[in-house]
Structures are given as C-alpha cells and as structure tokens.
PDB file of C-alpha atoms in Angstrom:
ATOM      1  CA  UNK A  15     -15.233  20.395 -39.810  1.00 53.00           C
ATOM      2  CA  UNK A  16     -12.143  21.012 -41.951  1.00 53.00           C
ATOM      3  CA  UNK A  17      -8.946  18.982 -41.636  1.00 48.00           C
ATOM      4  CA  UNK A  18      -7.117  21.693 -39.645  1.00 42.00           C
ATOM      5  CA  UNK A  19      -9.895  21.953 -37.046  1.00 45.00           C
ATOM      6  CA  UNK A  20     -10.045  18.149 -36.745  1.00 46.00           C
ATOM      7  CA  UNK A  21      -6.276  17.987 -36.201  1.00 40.00           C
ATOM      8  CA  UNK A  22      -6.403  20.692 -33.514  1.00 37.00           C
ATOM      9  CA  UNK A  23      -9.326  18.920 -31.833  1.00 42.00           C
ATOM     10  CA  UNK A  24      -7.515  15.544 -31.823  1.00 43.00           C
ATOM     11  CA  UNK A  25      -4.306  17.177 -30.537  1.00 40.00           C
ATOM     12  CA  UNK A  26      -6.253  18.879 -27.726  1.00 40.00           C
ATOM     13  CA  UNK A  27      -7.918  15.606 -26.674  1.00 41.00           C
ATOM     14  CA  UNK A  28      -4.640  13.648 -26.737  1.00 37.00           C
ATOM     15  CA  UNK A  29      -2.681  16.318 -24.836  1.00 37.00           C
ATOM     16  CA  UNK A  30      -5.435  16.541 -22.207  1.00 38.00           C
ATOM     17  CA  UNK A  31      -5.274  12.758 -21.738  1.00 39.00           C
ATOM     18  CA  UNK A  32      -1.477  12.751 -21.452  1.00 37.00           C
ATOM     19  CA  UNK A  33      -1.422  15.624 -18.952  1.00 39.00           C
ATOM     20  CA  UNK A  34      -4.110  13.913 -16.855  1.00 40.00           C
ATOM     21  CA  UNK A  35      -1.998  10.734 -16.717  1.00 50.00           C
ATOM     22  CA  UNK A  36      -0.201  10.835 -13.344  1.00 63.00           C
ATOM     23  CA  UNK A  37       3.567  10.489 -13.523  1.00 89.00           C
ATOM     24  CA  UNK A  38       5.465   7.582 -11.961  1.00 90.00           C
ATOM     25  CA  UNK A  39       7.562   8.828  -9.012  1.00 92.00           C
ATOM     26  CA  UNK A  40       8.436   5.651  -7.091  1.00 94.00           C
ATOM     27  CA  UNK A  41       8.155   1.865  -7.038  1.00 96.00           C
ATOM     28  CA  UNK A  42       7.261  -0.659  -4.341  1.00 97.00           C
ATOM     29  CA  UNK A  43      10.572  -2.357  -3.475  1.00 97.00           C
ATOM     30  CA  UNK A  44       9.344  -4.754  -0.791  1.00 97.00           C
ATOM     31  CA  UNK A  45       6.231  -5.515   1.182  1.00 97.00           C
ATOM     32  CA  UNK A  46       4.764  -7.811   3.807  1.00 97.00           C
ATOM     33  CA  UNK A  47       1.048  -8.560   3.846  1.00 96.00           C
ATOM     34  CA  UNK A  48      -1.798  -7.087   1.826  1.00 96.00           C
ATOM     35  CA  UNK A  49      -0.721  -3.523   1.012  1.00 97.00           C
ATOM     36  CA  UNK A  50      -3.509  -1.378  -0.467  1.00 97.00           C
ATOM     37  CA  UNK A  51      -3.008   1.306  -3.150  1.00 97.00           C
ATOM     38  CA  UNK A  52      -5.516   3.900  -4.347  1.00 96.00           C
ATOM     39  CA  UNK A  53      -4.920   6.016  -7.439  1.00 92.00           C
ATOM     40  CA  UNK A  54      -5.492   9.761  -7.205  1.00 83.00           C
ATOM     41  CA  UNK A  55      -8.608   9.603  -9.388  1.00 84.00           C
ATOM     42  CA  UNK A  56     -10.124   6.550  -7.682  1.00 87.00           C
ATOM     43  CA  UNK A  57     -11.907   6.131  -4.346  1.00 88.00           C
ATOM     44  CA  UNK A  58     -11.358   2.395  -4.010  1.00 94.00           C
ATOM     45  CA  UNK A  59      -8.201   0.779  -2.624  1.00 96.00           C
ATOM     46  CA  UNK A  60      -6.836  -2.264  -4.471  1.00 96.00           C
ATOM     47  CA  UNK A  61      -4.153  -4.776  -3.560  1.00 96.00           C
ATOM     48  CA  UNK A  62      -0.641  -3.631  -4.477  1.00 97.00           C
ATOM     49  CA  UNK A  63       2.251  -5.843  -5.606  1.00 97.00           C
ATOM     50  CA  UNK A  64       6.045  -5.780  -5.371  1.00 96.00           C
ATOM     51  CA  UNK A  65       7.496  -3.765  -8.241  1.00 96.00           C
ATOM     52  CA  UNK A  66       4.301  -1.776  -8.765  1.00 96.00           C
ATOM     53  CA  UNK A  67       4.821   1.800  -9.899  1.00 96.00           C
ATOM     54  CA  UNK A  68       3.587   4.547  -7.563  1.00 96.00           C
ATOM     55  CA  UNK A  69       2.319   7.688  -9.258  1.00 95.00           C
ATOM     56  CA  UNK A  70       2.014  11.180  -7.874  1.00 94.00           C
ATOM     57  CA  UNK A  71      -1.276  11.504  -5.992  1.00 95.00           C
ATOM     58  CA  UNK A  72      -1.486   7.795  -5.077  1.00 97.00           C
ATOM     59  CA  UNK A  73      -2.385   6.704  -1.531  1.00 97.00           C
ATOM     60  CA  UNK A  74      -0.857   3.666   0.229  1.00 97.00           C
ATOM     61  CA  UNK A  75      -2.528   1.958   3.163  1.00 97.00           C
ATOM     62  CA  UNK A  76      -1.295  -0.741   5.526  1.00 97.00           C
ATOM     63  CA  UNK A  77      -3.185  -2.652   8.203  1.00 96.00           C
ATOM     64  CA  UNK A  78      -1.878  -4.432  11.294  1.00 96.00           C
ATOM     65  CA  UNK A  79       1.351  -6.385  10.600  1.00 96.00           C
ATOM     66  CA  UNK A  80       1.470  -5.045   7.004  1.00 96.00           C
ATOM     67  CA  UNK A  81       4.538  -3.095   5.810  1.00 96.00           C
ATOM     68  CA  UNK A  82       5.700  -1.606   2.514  1.00 97.00           C
ATOM     69  CA  UNK A  83       8.924   0.010   1.290  1.00 97.00           C
ATOM     70  CA  UNK A  84       9.075   2.337  -1.705  1.00 97.00           C
ATOM     71  CA  UNK A  85      12.038   3.766  -3.621  1.00 95.00           C
ATOM     72  CA  UNK A  86      11.755   7.164  -5.310  1.00 92.00           C
ATOM     73  CA  UNK A  87      13.365   8.047  -8.633  1.00 88.00           C
ATOM     74  CA  UNK A  88      16.026  10.092  -6.788  1.00 87.00           C
ATOM     75  CA  UNK A  89      17.027   7.078  -4.637  1.00 89.00           C
ATOM     76  CA  UNK A  90      15.185   8.141  -1.466  1.00 90.00           C
ATOM     77  CA  UNK A  91      13.715   5.220   0.503  1.00 94.00           C
ATOM     78  CA  UNK A  92      10.540   5.262   2.591  1.00 95.00           C
ATOM     79  CA  UNK A  93       9.377   2.391   4.798  1.00 96.00           C
ATOM     80  CA  UNK A  94       5.696   2.677   5.649  1.00 97.00           C
ATOM     81  CA  UNK A  95       4.830   0.966   8.911  1.00 96.00           C
ATOM     82  CA  UNK A  96       1.680  -0.970   9.835  1.00 96.00           C
ATOM     83  CA  UNK A  97      -1.632   0.857  10.399  1.00 97.00           C
ATOM     84  CA  UNK A  98      -0.614   3.765   8.156  1.00 97.00           C
ATOM     85  CA  UNK A  99      -2.390   5.719   5.428  1.00 97.00           C
ATOM     86  CA  UNK A 100      -0.173   8.012   3.346  1.00 97.00           C
ATOM     87  CA  UNK A 101      -0.451  10.107   0.175  1.00 96.00           C
ATOM     88  CA  UNK A 102       2.519  10.424  -2.185  1.00 95.00           C
ATOM     89  CA  UNK A 103       3.009  13.569  -4.301  1.00 93.00           C
ATOM     90  CA  UNK A 104       6.186  14.237  -6.221  1.00 89.00           C
ATOM     91  CA  UNK A 105       7.443  16.035  -9.301  1.00 86.00           C
ATOM     92  CA  UNK A 106      10.785  16.013 -11.087  1.00 81.00           C
ATOM     93  CA  UNK A 107      13.028  19.095 -10.734  1.00 80.00           C
ATOM     94  CA  UNK A 108      16.100  17.670 -12.501  1.00 76.00           C
ATOM     95  CA  UNK A 109      17.035  14.208 -13.760  1.00 69.00           C
ATOM     96  CA  UNK A 110      18.088  13.154 -10.242  1.00 72.00           C
ATOM     97  CA  UNK A 111      16.109  15.486  -7.996  1.00 78.00           C
ATOM     98  CA  UNK A 112      12.475  15.528  -6.954  1.00 84.00           C
ATOM     99  CA  UNK A 113      10.130  17.798  -5.080  1.00 87.00           C
ATOM    100  CA  UNK A 114       8.363  15.272  -2.867  1.00 91.00           C
ATOM    101  CA  UNK A 115       5.572  15.833  -0.380  1.00 92.00           C
ATOM    102  CA  UNK A 116       3.928  13.028   1.544  1.00 95.00           C
ATOM    103  CA  UNK A 117       0.888  13.360   3.758  1.00 96.00           C
ATOM    104  CA  UNK A 118       0.429  10.932   6.665  1.00 96.00           C
ATOM    105  CA  UNK A 119      -3.271  10.795   7.563  1.00 96.00           C
ATOM    106  CA  UNK A 120      -2.383   8.270  10.289  1.00 96.00           C
ATOM    107  CA  UNK A 121       0.542   6.027  11.141  1.00 96.00           C
ATOM    108  CA  UNK A 122       4.304   6.084  10.717  1.00 96.00           C
ATOM    109  CA  UNK A 123       6.956   6.290   7.970  1.00 96.00           C
ATOM    110  CA  UNK A 124      10.754   5.987   8.188  1.00 94.00           C
ATOM    111  CA  UNK A 125      12.670   7.839   5.469  1.00 93.00           C
ATOM    112  CA  UNK A 126      16.226   7.932   4.172  1.00 92.00           C
ATOM    113  CA  UNK A 127      16.329  10.899   1.809  1.00 89.00           C
ATOM    114  CA  UNK A 128      18.938  11.176  -0.951  1.00 84.00           C
ATOM    115  CA  UNK A 129      21.220  14.239  -0.811  1.00 79.00           C
ATOM    116  CA  UNK A 130      19.838  16.991  -3.036  1.00 70.00           C
ATOM    117  CA  UNK A 131      20.883  20.506  -4.026  1.00 73.00           C
ATOM    118  CA  UNK A 132      17.592  21.828  -5.347  1.00 74.00           C
ATOM    119  CA  UNK A 133      15.243  19.010  -4.399  1.00 75.00           C
ATOM    120  CA  UNK A 134      12.757  19.044  -1.570  1.00 84.00           C
ATOM    121  CA  UNK A 135      11.358  16.323   0.664  1.00 90.00           C
ATOM    122  CA  UNK A 136       8.518  17.031   3.100  1.00 92.00           C
ATOM    123  CA  UNK A 137       6.276  14.863   5.224  1.00 94.00           C
ATOM    124  CA  UNK A 138       3.094  16.535   6.428  1.00 96.00           C
ATOM    125  CA  UNK A 139       0.627  15.415   9.072  1.00 96.00           C
ATOM    126  CA  UNK A 140      -2.451  17.217  10.367  1.00 95.00           C
ATOM    127  CA  UNK A 141      -0.290  18.830  13.093  1.00 94.00           C
ATOM    128  CA  UNK A 142       3.250  19.341  11.673  1.00 95.00           C
ATOM    129  CA  UNK A 143       5.625  19.415   8.687  1.00 94.00           C
ATOM    130  CA  UNK A 144       9.079  17.794   8.486  1.00 93.00           C
ATOM    131  CA  UNK A 145      11.354  19.246   5.755  1.00 90.00           C
ATOM    132  CA  UNK A 146      14.725  17.727   4.816  1.00 85.00           C
ATOM    133  CA  UNK A 147      17.495  17.928   2.205  1.00 69.00           C
ATOM    134  CA  UNK A 148      19.119  14.545   2.807  1.00 71.00           C
ATOM    135  CA  UNK A 149      18.929  12.609   6.054  1.00 85.00           C
ATOM    136  CA  UNK A 150      17.449   9.630   7.893  1.00 90.00           C
ATOM    137  CA  UNK A 151      14.403  10.196  10.070  1.00 93.00           C
ATOM    138  CA  UNK A 152      11.067   8.799  11.236  1.00 94.00           C
ATOM    139  CA  UNK A 153       7.706  10.590  11.441  1.00 95.00           C
ATOM    140  CA  UNK A 154       4.692   9.201  13.313  1.00 95.00           C
ATOM    141  CA  UNK A 155       1.223  10.748  13.535  1.00 96.00           C
ATOM    142  CA  UNK A 156      -1.064   9.556  16.330  1.00 94.00           C
ATOM    143  CA  UNK A 157      -4.580  10.445  15.204  1.00 92.00           C
ATOM    144  CA  UNK A 158      -6.089   9.750  18.657  1.00 92.00           C
ATOM    145  CA  UNK A 159      -3.711  12.128  20.448  1.00 92.00           C
ATOM    146  CA  UNK A 160      -3.580  14.442  17.398  1.00 93.00           C
ATOM    147  CA  UNK A 161       0.194  14.595  17.822  1.00 95.00           C
ATOM    148  CA  UNK A 162       3.182  14.172  15.494  1.00 96.00           C
ATOM    149  CA  UNK A 163       6.505  12.706  16.665  1.00 95.00           C
ATOM    150  CA  UNK A 164       9.795  13.137  14.792  1.00 95.00           C
ATOM    151  CA  UNK A 165      12.959  11.094  15.396  1.00 94.00           C
ATOM    152  CA  UNK A 166      16.154  12.088  13.542  1.00 93.00           C
ATOM    153  CA  UNK A 167      18.761   9.349  13.107  1.00 92.00           C
ATOM    154  CA  UNK A 168      21.267  11.360  11.025  1.00 91.00           C
ATOM    155  CA  UNK A 169      21.381  14.779   9.406  1.00 90.00           C
ATOM    156  CA  UNK A 170      18.872  17.454  10.397  1.00 90.00           C
ATOM    157  CA  UNK A 171      15.163  18.097   9.869  1.00 93.00           C
ATOM    158  CA  UNK A 172      13.217  21.336  10.047  1.00 93.00           C
ATOM    159  CA  UNK A 173      10.074  20.534  12.045  1.00 95.00           C
ATOM    160  CA  UNK A 174       7.293  23.104  12.117  1.00 94.00           C
ATOM    161  CA  UNK A 175       3.616  23.863  12.559  1.00 94.00           C
ATOM    162  CA  UNK A 176       1.535  27.065  12.558  1.00 93.00           C
ATOM    163  CA  UNK A 177       2.937  28.049  15.969  1.00 94.00           C
ATOM    164  CA  UNK A 178       6.679  27.691  15.387  1.00 94.00           C
ATOM    165  CA  UNK A 179       9.663  25.849  13.979  1.00 94.00           C
ATOM    166  CA  UNK A 180      12.731  23.987  15.279  1.00 94.00           C
ATOM    167  CA  UNK A 181      15.748  22.294  13.692  1.00 93.00           C
ATOM    168  CA  UNK A 182      16.226  18.754  15.049  1.00 94.00           C
ATOM    169  CA  UNK A 183      19.628  17.116  14.557  1.00 92.00           C
ATOM    170  CA  UNK A 184      20.918  13.557  14.755  1.00 92.00           C
ATOM    171  CA  UNK A 185      19.776  11.627  17.815  1.00 94.00           C
ATOM    172  CA  UNK A 186      17.095  14.202  18.601  1.00 95.00           C
ATOM    173  CA  UNK A 187      13.342  13.976  18.656  1.00 94.00           C
ATOM    174  CA  UNK A 188      10.481  16.445  18.594  1.00 96.00           C
ATOM    175  CA  UNK A 189       6.724  16.473  19.085  1.00 96.00           C
ATOM    176  CA  UNK A 190       4.015  18.832  17.862  1.00 95.00           C
ATOM    177  CA  UNK A 191       0.274  19.213  18.100  1.00 93.00           C
ATOM    178  CA  UNK A 192      -2.089  21.885  16.814  1.00 90.00           C
ATOM    179  CA  UNK A 193      -2.076  23.725  20.161  1.00 92.00           C
ATOM    180  CA  UNK A 194       1.653  23.472  20.969  1.00 91.00           C
ATOM    181  CA  UNK A 195       4.890  24.834  19.529  1.00 92.00           C
ATOM    182  CA  UNK A 196       7.155  21.907  18.497  1.00 95.00           C
ATOM    183  CA  UNK A 197       9.304  20.748  21.424  1.00 95.00           C
ATOM    184  CA  UNK A 198      12.705  19.113  21.090  1.00 95.00           C
ATOM    185  CA  UNK A 199      14.525  16.442  23.165  1.00 96.00           C
ATOM    186  CA  UNK A 200      17.498  14.040  23.019  1.00 96.00           C
ATOM    187  CA  UNK A 201      16.948  10.432  21.887  1.00 93.00           C
ATOM    188  CA  UNK A 202      18.935   7.420  23.121  1.00 91.00           C
ATOM    189  CA  UNK A 203      19.863   4.364  21.027  1.00 87.00           C
ATOM    190  CA  UNK A 204      17.125   2.360  22.789  1.00 87.00           C
ATOM    191  CA  UNK A 205      14.463   4.910  21.779  1.00 84.00           C
ATOM    192  CA  UNK A 206      15.236   4.758  18.047  1.00 82.00           C
ATOM    193  CA  UNK A 207      12.464   3.321  15.823  1.00 79.00           C
ATOM    194  CA  UNK A 208      12.990  -0.295  14.844  1.00 71.00           C
TER     195      UNK A 208
END
C-alpha cells in the first residue's frame, strides 16, 4: 500500500471514530440516590455521578426516591423524577441553541426551557408529544394507564398525538392517550407538580 492510500485509510478510520463519538449535550447538576445512566451504544446501566456529562442518545433511569437534574448547553433545566426512564437526544443548531428531543418510556420530568429563536425542545412519550420554545412545564407518562399528562406552569406548550393537537397555556393541563384526542383543563396552584 503506498503512502497516499495509507494516509486516506488512517483518515477514514479516525473520522469514523470521531463521528461515532456521541456529543456532550448536558451535565448532571444534582442528584439524590443511585441514578443510572446507559450510553447509546451500551445495553447496561451504570451508576451516574454529579457533574457527569450526558451525551446525545444516553438514557437516564431513576428508581423509587431517586431524582436527578440535568442542565443542557443552552441553559435549559430538566428534573427527572423517581421511577422514570428517559432518553436524551440533542444537537447544536447555534452556539446557544439546541434541537432537543427526550423520550419518556415511563415516569415524569419537569422542564424549564431556555428561550430560543431557532431551537427546538420536545418531550415524547408513547402517547403524546410536547413541543416548546421557552417555558416551564411538567410531563408525566403513566405506562399502566398508557396516558400522558402535561402541566404548564408558564409560557405555552403544543401538545399533540396522532389524533389532534392543542396549545396549553400557563396554569393549564392536558391529557392524551393513543385512543383520545388531547383534552385541556385549568390547573389550580394546589394541583401543580412539586
């Protein structure tokens, strides 16, 4: 093999490795209990630690009385409640904006999303999608009831599934399942997530 072919081969191998390396999108800012993290290319969960970097494609899992908070590169905060399993996917659009999509397989996550012009922040569950541009809200998926509940604290959230879409504003909630169009209702101070 001549020198040129060897150089091209080495460049190809190195660039493939670098592209395969998942990018850091967030960090664990606080936690209580044994939080579990699974990399995108791994099937086994391992114990996470405060300050650990979260990469796109990683899964976080909490058990009973276990909580974790993560901060994204754009300043958005997500608090993952106990008994939750969630996948984090995000990519950079600009220096301060991300296109973030999280998938809640089960459980609950509270989010305070940084204001963005071109960015995107979505939380998906098996029964609904919540899309925001900058607001504070909570999404909970109950896997037994196969239902998703949204609570908006400030701002507005587009909440949709295959059957329809609504826009929920501050102090409003909504629910959705696979068989039902999302329904909207008012939320009192006492009903807000703690």
